[in-house]
mmCIF file of C-alpha atoms in Angstrom:
data_model
loop_
_atom_site.group_PDB
_atom_site.id
_atom_site.type_symbol
_atom_site.label_atom_id
_atom_site.label_comp_id
_atom_site.label_asym_id
_atom_site.label_seq_id
_atom_site.Cartn_x
_atom_site.Cartn_y
_atom_site.Cartn_z
ATOM 1 C CA LEU A 1 0.043 -0.389 0.195
ATOM 2 C CA PRO A 2 1.448 3.533 -1.068
ATOM 3 C CA PRO A 3 1.919 6.321 1.492
ATOM 4 C CA CYS A 4 -1.516 7.691 1.859
ATOM 5 C CA PRO A 5 -2.115 11.593 0.040
ATOM 6 C CA ALA A 6 -1.892 12.604 3.781
ATOM 7 C CA ALA A 7 1.721 11.949 4.786
ATOM 8 C CA ILE A 8 2.062 15.248 2.336
ATOM 9 C CA LEU A 9 -0.828 17.677 3.858
ATOM 10 C CA GLY A 10 0.321 16.324 7.812
ATOM 11 C CA PRO A 11 -1.827 15.051 9.887
ATOM 12 C CA ALA A 12 -5.670 14.067 8.992
ATOM 13 C CA ALA A 13 -6.811 15.252 12.733
ATOM 14 C CA GLY A 14 -5.397 18.870 12.468
ATOM 15 C CA THR A 15 -6.091 21.368 9.978
ATOM 16 C CA PRO A 16 -3.454 20.645 5.959
ATOM 17 C CA PRO A 17 -0.937 22.741 6.502
ATOM 18 C CA GLY A 18 -2.145 24.824 2.855
ATOM 19 C CA ALA A 19 -5.083 25.272 4.944
ATOM 20 C CA ARG A 20 -2.851 27.155 7.741
ATOM 21 C CA ALA A 21 -0.882 28.628 5.042
ATOM 22 C CA ALA A 22 -4.012 30.284 3.803
ATOM 23 C CA SER A 23 -5.344 31.610 6.612
ATOM 24 C CA ALA A 24 -1.875 32.905 7.546
ATOM 25 C CA LEU A 25 -1.824 34.990 4.021
ATOM 26 C CA PHE A 26 -5.225 36.157 3.766
ATOM 27 C CA GLU A 27 -4.680 37.385 7.630
ATOM 28 C CA GLN A 28 -1.095 39.607 6.172
ATOM 29 C CA GLY A 29 -3.324 40.473 2.985
ATOM 30 C CA LEU A 30 -6.177 42.177 5.521
ATOM 31 C CA ALA A 31 -2.958 43.464 7.691
ATOM 32 C CA HIS A 32 -1.928 45.428 5.324
ATOM 33 C CA GLU A 33 -5.754 46.433 3.706
ATOM 34 C CA THR A 34 -6.643 48.201 7.469
ATOM 35 C CA GLU A 35 -2.770 49.472 6.891
ATOM 36 C CA GLY A 36 -3.628 51.019 3.563
ATOM 37 C CA GLU A 37 -6.528 52.215 5.235
ATOM 38 C CA ALA A 38 -4.951 54.110 7.865
ATOM 39 C CA HIS A 39 -2.151 55.832 5.534
ATOM 40 C CA SER A 40 -5.533 56.829 3.171
ATOM 41 C CA ARG A 41 -7.224 59.019 6.499
ATOM 42 C CA GLU A 42 -3.418 60.459 6.893
ATOM 43 C CA ARG A 43 -3.761 61.106 3.058
ATOM 44 C CA GLN A 44 -0.094 59.535 3.010
ATOM 45 C CA TYR A 45 -2.257 58.234 -0.573
ATOM 46 C CA PRO A 46 1.847 56.936 -2.271
ATOM 47 C CA GLN A 47 2.498 54.107 1.617
ATOM 48 C CA ALA A 48 -1.470 53.603 0.470
ATOM 49 C CA GLN A 49 -1.286 52.241 -2.377
ATOM 50 C CA THR A 50 1.615 50.392 -1.526
ATOM 51 C CA SER A 51 0.459 48.899 1.454
ATOM 52 C CA TYR A 52 -3.077 47.582 -1.086
ATOM 53 C CA GLU A 53 -0.903 46.563 -3.238
ATOM 54 C CA ALA A 54 0.991 43.866 -0.920
ATOM 55 C CA ALA A 55 -2.838 42.942 0.551
ATOM 56 C CA ILE A 56 -3.672 42.154 -2.992
ATOM 57 C CA SER A 57 -0.656 40.406 -3.505
ATOM 58 C CA ARG A 58 -1.447 38.194 -0.489
ATOM 59 C CA PHE A 59 -4.749 38.120 -1.035
ATOM 60 C CA THR A 60 -3.809 35.986 -3.997
ATOM 61 C CA GLN A 61 -1.735 33.710 -2.674
ATOM 62 C CA ALA A 62 -3.809 32.996 0.406
ATOM 63 C CA SER A 63 -6.727 31.590 -2.725
ATOM 64 C CA GLU A 64 -3.964 30.323 -4.787
ATOM 65 C CA GLU A 65 -2.231 28.441 -1.238
ATOM 66 C CA ALA A 66 -6.384 27.210 -0.425
ATOM 67 C CA SER A 67 -7.285 26.016 -4.099
ATOM 68 C CA THR A 68 -3.831 23.019 -4.081
ATOM 69 C CA SER A 69 -5.083 22.373 -0.695
ATOM 70 C CA ALA A 70 -8.621 21.748 -1.838
ATOM 71 C CA THR A 71 -6.607 19.901 -3.957
ATOM 72 C CA ALA A 72 -4.717 17.469 -1.887
ATOM 73 C CA GLN A 73 -7.803 17.052 0.241
ATOM 74 C CA ARG A 74 -10.388 16.274 -2.808
ATOM 75 C CA LEU A 75 -7.375 13.842 -3.693
ATOM 76 C CA GLU A 76 -6.901 12.213 -0.542
ATOM 77 C CA LYS A 77 -10.176 11.608 0.021
ATOM 78 C CA VAL A 78 -10.866 9.604 -3.825
ATOM 79 C CA TRP A 79 -7.533 7.720 -2.915
ATOM 80 C CA GLN A 80 -8.853 6.099 0.488
ATOM 81 C CA ASP A 81 -12.217 5.642 -1.061
ATOM 82 C CA ALA A 82 -10.636 3.755 -3.563
ATOM 83 C CA TYR A 83 -8.493 1.510 -1.549
ATOM 84 C CA THR A 84 -11.616 1.123 1.162
ATOM 85 C CA ALA A 85 -13.195 -0.238 -1.795
ATOM 86 C CA LYS A 86 -9.774 -2.807 -2.978
ATOM 87 C CA ALA A 87 -10.700 -4.259 0.578
ATOM 88 C CA ASP A 88 -13.512 -5.018 0.165
ATOM 89 C CA ALA A 89 -13.217 -6.182 -2.957
ATOM 90 C CA GLU A 90 -10.072 -8.709 -1.492
ATOM 91 C CA ARG A 91 -12.458 -9.363 1.187
ATOM 92 C CA ALA A 92 -15.359 -10.852 -1.199
ATOM 93 C CA GLY A 93 -12.738 -12.838 -2.558
ATOM 94 C CA ALA A 94 -12.502 -10.272 -5.895
ATOM 95 C CA HIS A 95 -8.980 -10.937 -6.249
ATOM 96 C CA GLU A 96 -9.175 -13.929 -7.604
ATOM 97 C CA PRO A 97 -7.798 -14.269 -11.317
ATOM 98 C CA ALA A 98 -11.158 -15.772 -13.201
ATOM 99 C CA ASN A 99 -12.018 -11.894 -12.094
ATOM 100 C CA GLU A 100 -11.183 -9.448 -14.907
ATOM 101 C CA THR A 101 -12.846 -6.406 -13.290
ATOM 102 C CA TYR A 102 -10.569 -6.718 -10.826
ATOM 103 C CA ALA A 103 -7.487 -6.913 -12.163
ATOM 104 C CA ARG A 104 -8.449 -3.526 -14.676
ATOM 105 C CA ALA A 105 -9.238 -1.771 -11.709
ATOM 106 C CA LEU A 106 -5.364 -3.004 -10.157
ATOM 107 C CA THR A 107 -4.391 -1.943 -13.146
ATOM 108 C CA THR A 108 -5.970 1.704 -12.819
ATOM 109 C CA LEU A 109 -5.061 1.813 -9.101
ATOM 110 C CA ILE A 110 -2.026 1.283 -10.269
ATOM 111 C CA GLN A 111 -1.774 3.465 -12.629
ATOM 112 C CA ALA A 112 -2.853 6.534 -10.230
ATOM 113 C CA ASP A 113 -0.752 6.212 -7.835
ATOM 114 C CA GLN A 114 2.381 6.860 -10.184
ATOM 115 C CA LEU A 115 0.555 9.587 -11.541
ATOM 116 C CA ARG A 116 -0.167 11.125 -7.382
ATOM 117 C CA VAL A 117 4.141 10.174 -7.446
ATOM 118 C CA GLU A 118 4.901 11.945 -10.208
ATOM 119 C CA GLN A 119 2.824 14.606 -8.654
ATOM 120 C CA GLN A 120 0.223 14.781 -10.797
ATOM 121 C CA GLY A 121 -3.089 14.728 -8.914
ATOM 122 C CA LEU A 122 -5.507 16.460 -10.866
ATOM 123 C CA LYS A 123 -4.819 13.214 -13.836
ATOM 124 C CA ALA A 124 -4.590 10.637 -10.833
ATOM 125 C CA GLU A 125 -7.929 12.203 -9.171
ATOM 126 C CA PRO A 126 -9.989 10.299 -12.260
ATOM 127 C CA LEU A 127 -8.950 7.478 -12.090
ATOM 128 C CA TYR A 128 -8.846 6.855 -8.640
ATOM 129 C CA GLN A 129 -12.430 7.266 -9.285
ATOM 130 C CA GLU A 130 -12.642 4.603 -11.996
ATOM 131 C CA ALA A 131 -10.614 1.810 -9.566
ATOM 132 C CA ARG A 132 -12.970 2.324 -6.450
ATOM 133 C CA GLN A 133 -16.164 2.126 -9.252
ATOM 134 C CA LEU A 134 -14.433 -1.254 -10.777
ATOM 135 C CA PHE A 135 -13.774 -2.759 -7.446
ATOM 136 C CA GLU A 136 -17.195 -1.856 -5.787
ATOM 137 C CA ASP A 137 -18.197 -3.279 -9.626
ATOM 138 C CA ALA A 138 -15.673 -6.847 -9.091
ATOM 139 C CA ARG A 139 -16.689 -7.166 -5.227
ATOM 140 C CA ASP A 140 -20.593 -7.095 -6.049
ATOM 141 C CA ILE A 141 -18.708 -9.988 -9.155
ATOM 142 C CA ALA A 142 -17.486 -11.776 -6.361
ATOM 143 C CA TYR A 143 -20.289 -11.551 -4.007
ATOM 144 C CA ARG A 144 -23.085 -13.272 -6.809
ATOM 145 C CA ASP A 145 -19.971 -16.157 -8.005
ATOM 146 C CA LYS A 146 -20.065 -17.088 -4.186
ATOM 147 C CA GLN A 147 -23.702 -17.179 -4.718
ATOM 148 C CA ARG A 148 -24.148 -19.042 -7.372
ATOM 149 C CA GLY A 149 -21.834 -21.717 -6.370
ATOM 150 C CA GLU A 150 -23.934 -21.592 -3.097
ATOM 151 C CA ALA A 151 -27.475 -22.366 -4.801
#
């Protein structure tokens, strides 16, 4: 089992580092905005403009960081879902050689893991979703095969 994307994000129970960084950048933006307002009240317009430009820069950085963090959280979720579905399929006996759906799911999961390792999370995400669905299908096939065998 490859390392979970949470290893990149930090402890699952806490706030991901990207979210903390986005929050810190947003707070810095607010501070610069407040400085700009103070300079404007004092009619120090060049300093106000500099402060407002710094605020815009921090707000932009905060937005980018928050977006990156959200993408990483989505990737972690689909990764967990795919590996949970894999474990469920294996418990149902889907990993036996005759189950072609399980083999396709495993191939898709390996491709997704490789893309994640290569830092191509946006390409990996749909593959994890596809692998999850294939594992669920393989599990269902294994259950049906067991029921036929028992009948």
